[in-house]
CSV table of N, CA, C and O in Angstrom, one decimal:
chain,number,residue,atom,x,y,z
X,180,ASN,N,-43.0,-6.1,-10.9
X,180,ASN,CA,-42.4,-5.2,-9.9
X,180,ASN,C,-43.5,-4.9,-8.8
X,180,ASN,O,-44.7,-5.0,-9.0
X,181,LEU,N,-43.0,-4.4,-7.7
X,181,LEU,CA,-43.8,-4.1,-6.5
X,181,LEU,C,-43.5,-2.6,-6.2
X,181,LEU,O,-42.3,-2.2,-6.2
X,182,ILE,N,-44.5,-1.8,-5.9
X,182,ILE,CA,-44.3,-0.4,-5.6
X,182,ILE,C,-45.0,-0.2,-4.2
X,182,ILE,O,-46.1,-0.6,-3.9
X,183,LEU,N,-44.2,0.4,-3.3
X,183,LEU,CA,-44.7,0.6,-1.9
X,183,LEU,C,-44.5,2.1,-1.6
X,183,LEU,O,-43.6,2.8,-1.9
X,184,SER,N,-45.6,2.6,-0.9
X,184,SER,CA,-45.4,4.0,-0.3
X,184,SER,C,-45.1,3.8,1.1
X,184,SER,O,-45.6,3.0,1.8
X,185,ILE,N,-44.1,4.6,1.5
X,185,ILE,CA,-43.6,4.5,2.9
X,185,ILE,C,-44.0,5.8,3.6
X,185,ILE,O,-43.7,6.9,3.2
X,186,ARG,N,-44.7,5.6,4.7
X,186,ARG,CA,-45.2,6.7,5.5
X,186,ARG,C,-44.8,6.3,7.0
X,186,ARG,O,-45.7,6.0,7.7
X,187,GLY,N,-43.6,6.4,7.3
X,187,GLY,CA,-43.1,6.0,8.6
X,187,GLY,C,-43.5,6.9,9.8
X,187,GLY,O,-43.8,8.1,9.5
X,188,VAL,N,-43.4,6.4,11.0
X,188,VAL,CA,-43.6,7.2,12.2
X,188,VAL,C,-42.3,7.1,13.0
X,188,VAL,O,-41.8,6.0,13.3
X,189,SER,N,-41.6,8.2,13.2
X,189,SER,CA,-40.4,8.2,14.0
X,189,SER,C,-40.6,7.9,15.4
X,189,SER,O,-41.5,8.4,16.1
X,190,ALA,N,-39.8,7.0,15.9
X,190,ALA,CA,-39.9,6.5,17.3
X,190,ALA,C,-39.5,7.7,18.3
X,190,ALA,O,-40.0,7.7,19.4
X,191,LEU,N,-38.7,8.6,17.8
X,191,LEU,CA,-38.3,9.7,18.7
X,191,LEU,C,-39.1,11.0,18.5
X,191,LEU,O,-38.8,12.0,19.0
X,192,GLY,N,-40.2,10.9,17.7
X,192,GLY,CA,-41.0,12.1,17.5
X,192,GLY,C,-40.6,13.0,16.4
X,192,GLY,O,-41.3,14.0,16.1
X,193,GLY,N,-39.5,12.8,15.7
X,193,GLY,CA,-39.0,13.6,14.6
X,193,GLY,C,-39.7,13.2,13.3
X,193,GLY,O,-40.6,12.4,13.2
X,194,ARG,N,-39.3,13.9,12.2
X,194,ARG,CA,-39.9,13.6,10.9
X,194,ARG,C,-39.4,12.3,10.4
X,194,ARG,O,-38.2,11.9,10.5
X,195,ALA,N,-40.3,11.5,9.9
X,195,ALA,CA,-40.1,10.2,9.4
X,195,ALA,C,-40.0,10.2,7.9
X,195,ALA,O,-40.4,11.2,7.3
X,196,GLU,N,-39.5,9.1,7.3
X,196,GLU,CA,-39.4,9.0,5.9
X,196,GLU,C,-40.8,9.0,5.2
X,196,GLU,O,-41.7,8.4,5.7
X,197,SER,N,-40.9,9.6,4.1
X,197,SER,CA,-42.0,9.5,3.2
X,197,SER,C,-41.5,9.3,1.8
X,197,SER,O,-40.8,10.2,1.3
X,198,SER,N,-41.8,8.2,1.2
X,198,SER,CA,-41.2,7.9,-0.1
X,198,SER,C,-42.0,6.9,-0.8
X,198,SER,O,-43.0,6.3,-0.3
X,199,VAL,N,-41.6,6.7,-2.1
X,199,VAL,CA,-42.2,5.6,-2.9
X,199,VAL,C,-41.0,4.8,-3.3
X,199,VAL,O,-40.1,5.3,-4.0
X,200,ARG,N,-41.0,3.5,-2.9
X,200,ARG,CA,-39.9,2.6,-3.2
X,200,ARG,C,-40.3,1.6,-4.2
X,200,ARG,O,-41.5,1.1,-4.2
X,201,LEU,N,-39.4,1.2,-5.0
X,201,LEU,CA,-39.6,0.2,-6.1
X,201,LEU,C,-38.9,-1.1,-5.8
X,201,LEU,O,-37.7,-1.0,-5.3
X,202,PHE,N,-39.5,-2.2,-5.9
X,202,PHE,CA,-38.9,-3.5,-5.7
X,202,PHE,C,-39.2,-4.4,-6.8
X,202,PHE,O,-40.1,-4.2,-7.6
X,203,GLU,N,-38.4,-5.5,-6.9
X,203,GLU,CA,-38.6,-6.6,-7.9
X,203,GLU,C,-38.7,-7.9,-7.1
X,203,GLU,O,-38.0,-8.0,-6.1
X,204,TYR,N,-39.4,-8.8,-7.7
X,204,TYR,CA,-39.5,-10.1,-7.1
X,204,TYR,C,-38.2,-10.9,-7.5
X,204,TYR,O,-37.8,-10.9,-8.6
X,205,VAL,N,-37.7,-11.7,-6.5
X,205,VAL,CA,-36.5,-12.6,-6.8
X,205,VAL,C,-36.8,-13.9,-6.1
X,205,VAL,O,-37.8,-14.1,-5.4
X,206,ASP,N,-36.0,-14.9,-6.4
X,206,ASP,CA,-36.1,-16.3,-5.9
X,206,ASP,C,-37.5,-16.8,-6.2
X,206,ASP,O,-38.2,-17.4,-5.4
X,207,GLY,N,-38.0,-16.6,-7.5
X,207,GLY,CA,-39.3,-17.2,-7.9
X,207,GLY,C,-40.4,-16.5,-7.1
X,207,GLY,O,-41.5,-17.2,-7.0
X,208,GLY,N,-40.3,-15.3,-6.6
X,208,GLY,CA,-41.3,-14.6,-5.9
X,208,GLY,C,-41.3,-14.8,-4.4
X,208,GLY,O,-42.2,-14.3,-3.7
X,209,LYS,N,-40.3,-15.5,-3.9
X,209,LYS,CA,-40.2,-15.7,-2.5
X,209,LYS,C,-39.7,-14.5,-1.7
X,209,LYS,O,-40.0,-14.3,-0.5
X,210,ASN,N,-39.0,-13.7,-2.4
X,210,ASN,CA,-38.4,-12.5,-1.8
X,210,ASN,C,-38.5,-11.3,-2.7
X,210,ASN,O,-38.8,-11.4,-3.9
X,211,ILE,N,-38.2,-10.1,-2.1
X,211,ILE,CA,-38.2,-8.9,-2.9
X,211,ILE,C,-36.8,-8.2,-2.7
X,211,ILE,O,-36.2,-8.4,-1.7
X,212,LYS,N,-36.4,-7.5,-3.7
X,212,LYS,CA,-35.2,-6.7,-3.7
X,212,LYS,C,-35.4,-5.3,-4.1
X,212,LYS,O,-36.1,-5.0,-5.1
X,213,SER,N,-34.9,-4.3,-3.3
X,213,SER,CA,-35.1,-2.9,-3.6
X,213,SER,C,-34.3,-2.6,-4.9
X,213,SER,O,-33.2,-3.0,-5.1
X,214,ILE,N,-35.0,-1.8,-5.8
X,214,ILE,CA,-34.4,-1.4,-7.1
X,214,ILE,C,-34.4,0.1,-7.2
X,214,ILE,O,-34.1,0.6,-8.3
X,215,GLY,N,-34.9,0.8,-6.2
X,215,GLY,CA,-34.8,2.3,-6.2
X,215,GLY,C,-35.9,3.0,-5.5
X,215,GLY,O,-36.8,2.4,-4.9
X,216,THR,N,-35.8,4.3,-5.5
X,216,THR,CA,-36.8,5.2,-4.8
X,216,THR,C,-37.1,6.3,-5.8
X,216,THR,O,-36.2,6.9,-6.4
X,217,LEU,N,-38.4,6.7,-5.9
X,217,LEU,CA,-38.7,7.8,-6.7
X,217,LEU,C,-38.2,9.1,-6.1
X,217,LEU,O,-38.3,9.3,-4.9
X,218,LYS,N,-37.5,9.9,-6.9
X,218,LYS,CA,-37.0,11.2,-6.5
X,218,LYS,C,-38.1,12.3,-6.5
X,218,LYS,O,-39.0,12.3,-7.3
X,219,GLY,N,-37.9,13.2,-5.6
X,219,GLY,CA,-38.9,14.4,-5.6
X,219,GLY,C,-40.1,14.2,-4.7
X,219,GLY,O,-41.0,15.0,-4.7
X,220,VAL,N,-40.1,13.2,-3.8
X,220,VAL,CA,-41.2,13.0,-2.9
X,220,VAL,C,-41.0,13.9,-1.7
X,220,VAL,O,-40.0,13.8,-1.0
X,221,THR,N,-41.9,14.9,-1.6
X,221,THR,CA,-41.7,16.0,-0.6
X,221,THR,C,-42.7,16.1,0.5
X,221,THR,O,-42.6,17.0,1.4
X,222,ALA,N,-43.7,15.2,0.5
X,222,ALA,CA,-44.7,15.2,1.5
X,222,ALA,C,-45.2,13.7,1.7
X,222,ALA,O,-44.9,12.9,0.9
X,223,PRO,N,-46.1,13.5,2.7
X,223,PRO,CA,-46.6,12.1,2.9
X,223,PRO,C,-47.4,11.6,1.6
X,223,PRO,O,-48.2,12.4,1.1
X,224,VAL,N,-47.0,10.5,1.2
X,224,VAL,CA,-47.7,9.9,0.0
X,224,VAL,C,-49.1,9.4,0.4
X,224,VAL,O,-49.2,8.6,1.4
X,225,ARG,N,-50.1,9.8,-0.3
X,225,ARG,CA,-51.5,9.4,0.0
X,225,ARG,C,-51.8,8.2,-0.9
X,225,ARG,O,-52.4,7.2,-0.4
X,226,HIS,N,-51.5,8.3,-2.1
X,226,HIS,CA,-51.9,7.2,-3.1
X,226,HIS,C,-51.1,7.3,-4.3
X,226,HIS,O,-50.4,8.3,-4.6
X,227,PHE,N,-51.0,6.2,-5.0
X,227,PHE,CA,-50.3,6.2,-6.3
X,227,PHE,C,-51.0,5.2,-7.2
X,227,PHE,O,-51.8,4.4,-6.8
X,228,TYR,N,-50.7,5.4,-8.5
X,228,TYR,CA,-51.3,4.6,-9.6
X,228,TYR,C,-50.3,4.4,-10.7
X,228,TYR,O,-49.7,5.4,-11.1
X,229,ARG,N,-50.2,3.2,-11.1
X,229,ARG,CA,-49.2,2.9,-12.2
X,229,ARG,C,-50.0,2.3,-13.4
X,229,ARG,O,-50.8,1.4,-13.2
X,230,LYS,N,-49.7,2.8,-14.6
X,230,LYS,CA,-50.3,2.3,-15.8
X,230,LYS,C,-49.1,2.3,-16.8
X,230,LYS,O,-48.6,3.4,-17.1
X,231,ASP,N,-48.8,1.1,-17.3
X,231,ASP,CA,-47.7,0.9,-18.2
X,231,ASP,C,-46.4,1.6,-17.7
X,231,ASP,O,-45.9,1.2,-16.7
X,232,ASN,N,-45.9,2.6,-18.4
X,232,ASN,CA,-44.7,3.3,-18.0
X,232,ASN,C,-44.8,4.6,-17.3
X,232,ASN,O,-44.0,5.5,-17.4
X,233,VAL,N,-46.0,4.8,-16.7
X,233,VAL,CA,-46.3,6.0,-15.9
X,233,VAL,C,-46.7,5.7,-14.5
X,233,VAL,O,-47.5,4.8,-14.3
X,234,ILE,N,-46.2,6.4,-13.5
X,234,ILE,CA,-46.7,6.4,-12.2
X,234,ILE,C,-47.2,7.8,-11.8
X,234,ILE,O,-46.4,8.7,-11.9
X,235,TRP,N,-48.4,7.9,-11.3
X,235,TRP,CA,-48.9,9.1,-10.7
X,235,TRP,C,-48.9,9.0,-9.2
X,235,TRP,O,-49.3,7.9,-8.7
X,236,VAL,N,-48.4,10.0,-8.5
X,236,VAL,CA,-48.3,9.9,-7.0
X,236,VAL,C,-49.0,11.1,-6.4
X,236,VAL,O,-48.7,12.3,-6.8
X,237,GLY,N,-50.0,10.9,-5.5
X,237,GLY,CA,-50.7,11.9,-4.9
X,237,GLY,C,-50.2,12.1,-3.4
X,237,GLY,O,-49.9,11.2,-2.7
X,238,PHE,N,-50.1,13.4,-3.0
X,238,PHE,CA,-49.5,13.7,-1.7
X,238,PHE,C,-50.6,14.4,-0.8
X,238,PHE,O,-51.4,15.1,-1.3
X,239,ASN,N,-50.4,14.2,0.4
X,239,ASN,CA,-51.2,14.8,1.5
X,239,ASN,C,-50.3,15.9,2.1
X,239,ASN,O,-49.4,15.6,2.8
X,240,SER,N,-50.6,17.2,1.8
X,240,SER,CA,-49.8,18.2,2.3
X,240,SER,C,-50.6,19.5,2.5
X,240,SER,O,-51.4,19.9,1.6
X,241,SER,N,-50.5,20.1,3.7
X,241,SER,CA,-51.3,21.3,4.0
X,241,SER,C,-50.7,22.5,3.2
X,241,SER,O,-51.4,23.5,3.0
X,242,LYS,N,-49.5,22.4,2.8
X,242,LYS,CA,-48.8,23.5,2.1
X,242,LYS,C,-49.1,23.4,0.6
X,242,LYS,O,-49.6,24.4,0.0
X,243,VAL,N,-48.8,22.3,-0.1
X,243,VAL,CA,-49.0,22.2,-1.5
X,243,VAL,C,-49.5,20.8,-1.8
X,243,VAL,O,-48.7,19.9,-1.9
X,244,PRO,N,-50.8,20.6,-1.9
X,244,PRO,CA,-51.3,19.2,-2.3
X,244,PRO,C,-51.0,19.0,-3.8
X,244,PRO,O,-51.5,19.7,-4.6
X,245,LEU,N,-50.2,18.0,-4.1
X,245,LEU,CA,-49.7,17.7,-5.4
X,245,LEU,C,-50.1,16.3,-5.9
X,245,LEU,O,-50.3,15.4,-5.2
X,246,VAL,N,-50.1,16.2,-7.2
X,246,VAL,CA,-50.0,15.0,-7.9
X,246,VAL,C,-48.8,15.1,-8.8
X,246,VAL,O,-48.7,16.1,-9.6
X,247,LYS,N,-47.9,14.1,-8.8
X,247,LYS,CA,-46.7,14.1,-9.6
X,247,LYS,C,-46.7,13.0,-10.6
X,247,LYS,O,-47.3,11.9,-10.3
X,248,LYS,N,-46.2,13.2,-11.8
X,248,LYS,CA,-46.1,12.2,-12.8
X,248,LYS,C,-44.7,11.8,-13.1
X,248,LYS,O,-43.8,12.6,-13.3
X,249,TYR,N,-44.5,10.4,-13.0
X,249,TYR,CA,-43.1,9.9,-13.3
X,249,TYR,C,-43.3,9.0,-14.5
X,249,TYR,O,-44.2,8.3,-14.6
X,250,VAL,N,-42.2,9.0,-15.4
X,250,VAL,CA,-42.2,8.2,-16.6
X,250,VAL,C,-41.0,7.3,-16.5
X,250,VAL,O,-39.9,7.7,-16.2
X,251,LYS,N,-41.2,6.0,-16.9
X,251,LYS,CA,-40.1,5.1,-17.0
X,251,LYS,C,-39.2,5.4,-18.2
X,251,LYS,O,-39.7,5.6,-19.3
X,252,GLU,N,-37.9,5.6,-17.9
X,252,GLU,CA,-36.9,5.9,-18.9
X,252,GLU,C,-35.7,5.0,-18.6
X,252,GLU,O,-35.0,5.2,-17.6
X,253,GLY,N,-35.5,4.1,-19.5
X,253,GLY,CA,-34.4,3.1,-19.3
X,253,GLY,C,-34.6,2.3,-18.1
X,253,GLY,O,-35.7,1.7,-17.9
X,254,ASP,N,-33.6,2.3,-17.2
X,254,ASP,CA,-33.8,1.6,-15.9
X,254,ASP,C,-34.3,2.3,-14.8
X,254,ASP,O,-34.4,1.8,-13.7
X,255,GLY,N,-34.7,3.6,-15.0
X,255,GLY,CA,-35.2,4.4,-13.9
X,255,GLY,C,-36.5,5.2,-14.2
X,255,GLY,O,-37.1,5.0,-15.3
X,256,TRP,N,-36.9,5.9,-13.2
X,256,TRP,CA,-38.2,6.7,-13.3
X,256,TRP,C,-37.8,8.2,-13.2
X,256,TRP,O,-37.1,8.6,-12.3
X,257,THR,N,-38.3,9.0,-14.1
X,257,THR,CA,-38.0,10.5,-14.2
X,257,THR,C,-39.3,11.3,-13.9
X,257,THR,O,-40.3,11.0,-14.5
X,258,LEU,N,-39.2,12.3,-13.0
X,258,LEU,CA,-40.3,13.2,-12.7
X,258,LEU,C,-40.5,14.0,-14.0
X,258,LEU,O,-39.6,14.7,-14.5
X,259,LYS,N,-41.7,13.9,-14.5
X,259,LYS,CA,-42.0,14.7,-15.8
X,259,LYS,C,-43.0,15.8,-15.6
X,259,LYS,O,-43.3,16.5,-16.5
X,260,GLY,N,-43.7,15.8,-14.4
X,260,GLY,CA,-44.6,16.9,-14.3
X,260,GLY,C,-45.3,16.8,-12.9
X,260,GLY,O,-45.3,15.8,-12.2
X,261,GLU,N,-45.9,17.9,-12.5
X,261,GLU,CA,-46.7,18.0,-11.2
X,261,GLU,C,-47.8,19.0,-11.3
X,261,GLU,O,-47.7,19.9,-12.1
X,262,ALA,N,-48.8,18.8,-10.6
X,262,ALA,CA,-49.9,19.7,-10.5
X,262,ALA,C,-50.4,20.0,-9.1
X,262,ALA,O,-50.5,19.0,-8.3
X,263,ASN,N,-50.6,21.2,-8.7
X,263,ASN,CA,-51.2,21.6,-7.5
X,263,ASN,C,-52.7,21.4,-7.6
X,263,ASN,O,-53.3,22.1,-8.4
X,264,VAL,N,-53.3,20.4,-7.0
X,264,VAL,CA,-54.7,20.1,-7.2
X,264,VAL,C,-55.6,20.8,-6.2
X,264,VAL,O,-56.8,20.7,-6.2
X,265,GLY,N,-55.0,21.6,-5.2
X,265,GLY,CA,-55.8,22.4,-4.4
X,265,GLY,C,-56.4,21.8,-3.1
X,265,GLY,O,-56.9,22.5,-2.3
X,266,VAL,N,-56.4,20.5,-3.1
X,266,VAL,CA,-56.9,19.8,-1.9
X,266,VAL,C,-56.1,18.5,-1.6
X,266,VAL,O,-55.4,18.1,-2.5
X,267,ASP,N,-56.1,18.0,-0.4
X,267,ASP,CA,-55.4,16.8,-0.1
X,267,ASP,C,-55.8,15.7,-1.0
X,267,ASP,O,-57.0,15.5,-1.3
X,268,VAL,N,-54.9,14.9,-1.5
X,268,VAL,CA,-55.2,13.8,-2.4
X,268,VAL,C,-55.6,12.6,-1.7
X,268,VAL,O,-55.0,12.1,-0.7
X,269,PHE,N,-56.8,12.0,-2.0
X,269,PHE,CA,-57.3,10.8,-1.4
X,269,PHE,C,-57.0,9.6,-2.3
X,269,PHE,O,-56.7,8.5,-1.8
X,270,CYS,N,-57.2,9.8,-3.6
X,270,CYS,CA,-57.1,8.7,-4.5
X,270,CYS,C,-56.6,9.2,-5.8
X,270,CYS,O,-57.0,10.3,-6.2
X,271,VAL,N,-55.8,8.4,-6.5
X,271,VAL,CA,-55.4,8.8,-7.9
X,271,VAL,C,-55.9,7.7,-8.8
X,271,VAL,O,-55.5,6.5,-8.7
X,272,ALA,N,-56.7,8.0,-9.8
X,272,ALA,CA,-57.3,7.1,-10.7
X,272,ALA,C,-57.5,7.8,-12.0
X,272,ALA,O,-58.6,8.3,-12.3
X,273,PRO,N,-56.5,7.8,-12.9
X,273,PRO,CA,-56.6,8.4,-14.2
X,273,PRO,C,-57.7,7.7,-15.0
X,273,PRO,O,-58.0,6.5,-14.8
X,274,PRO,N,-58.3,8.5,-16.0
X,274,PRO,CA,-59.4,7.8,-16.8
X,274,PRO,C,-58.8,6.7,-17.7
X,274,PRO,O,-57.6,6.8,-18.0
X,275,VAL,N,-59.6,5.8,-18.0
X,275,VAL,CA,-59.1,4.6,-18.7
X,275,VAL,C,-59.2,4.9,-20.2
X,275,VAL,O,-60.0,5.6,-20.7
């Protein structure tokens, strides 16, 4: 699978999309197909990290700088927790 953070810039100056989208490879890896979007993304995504069945997502927000934890359940991802880390997130790298 492929995970992308989307931090768009609106051509008209309004608020643009900020999300984490999930894709899978198709046609032997020649193309990708969208398989979903993580729910609960409320600010620009700064960084994310996936290990096994968990994705941690860090946000850049002047109001509430967060790291959110998503867990794979069945065919989807469920928000399981979040932490206000007190500063803008630059990188997410859980201990090994």
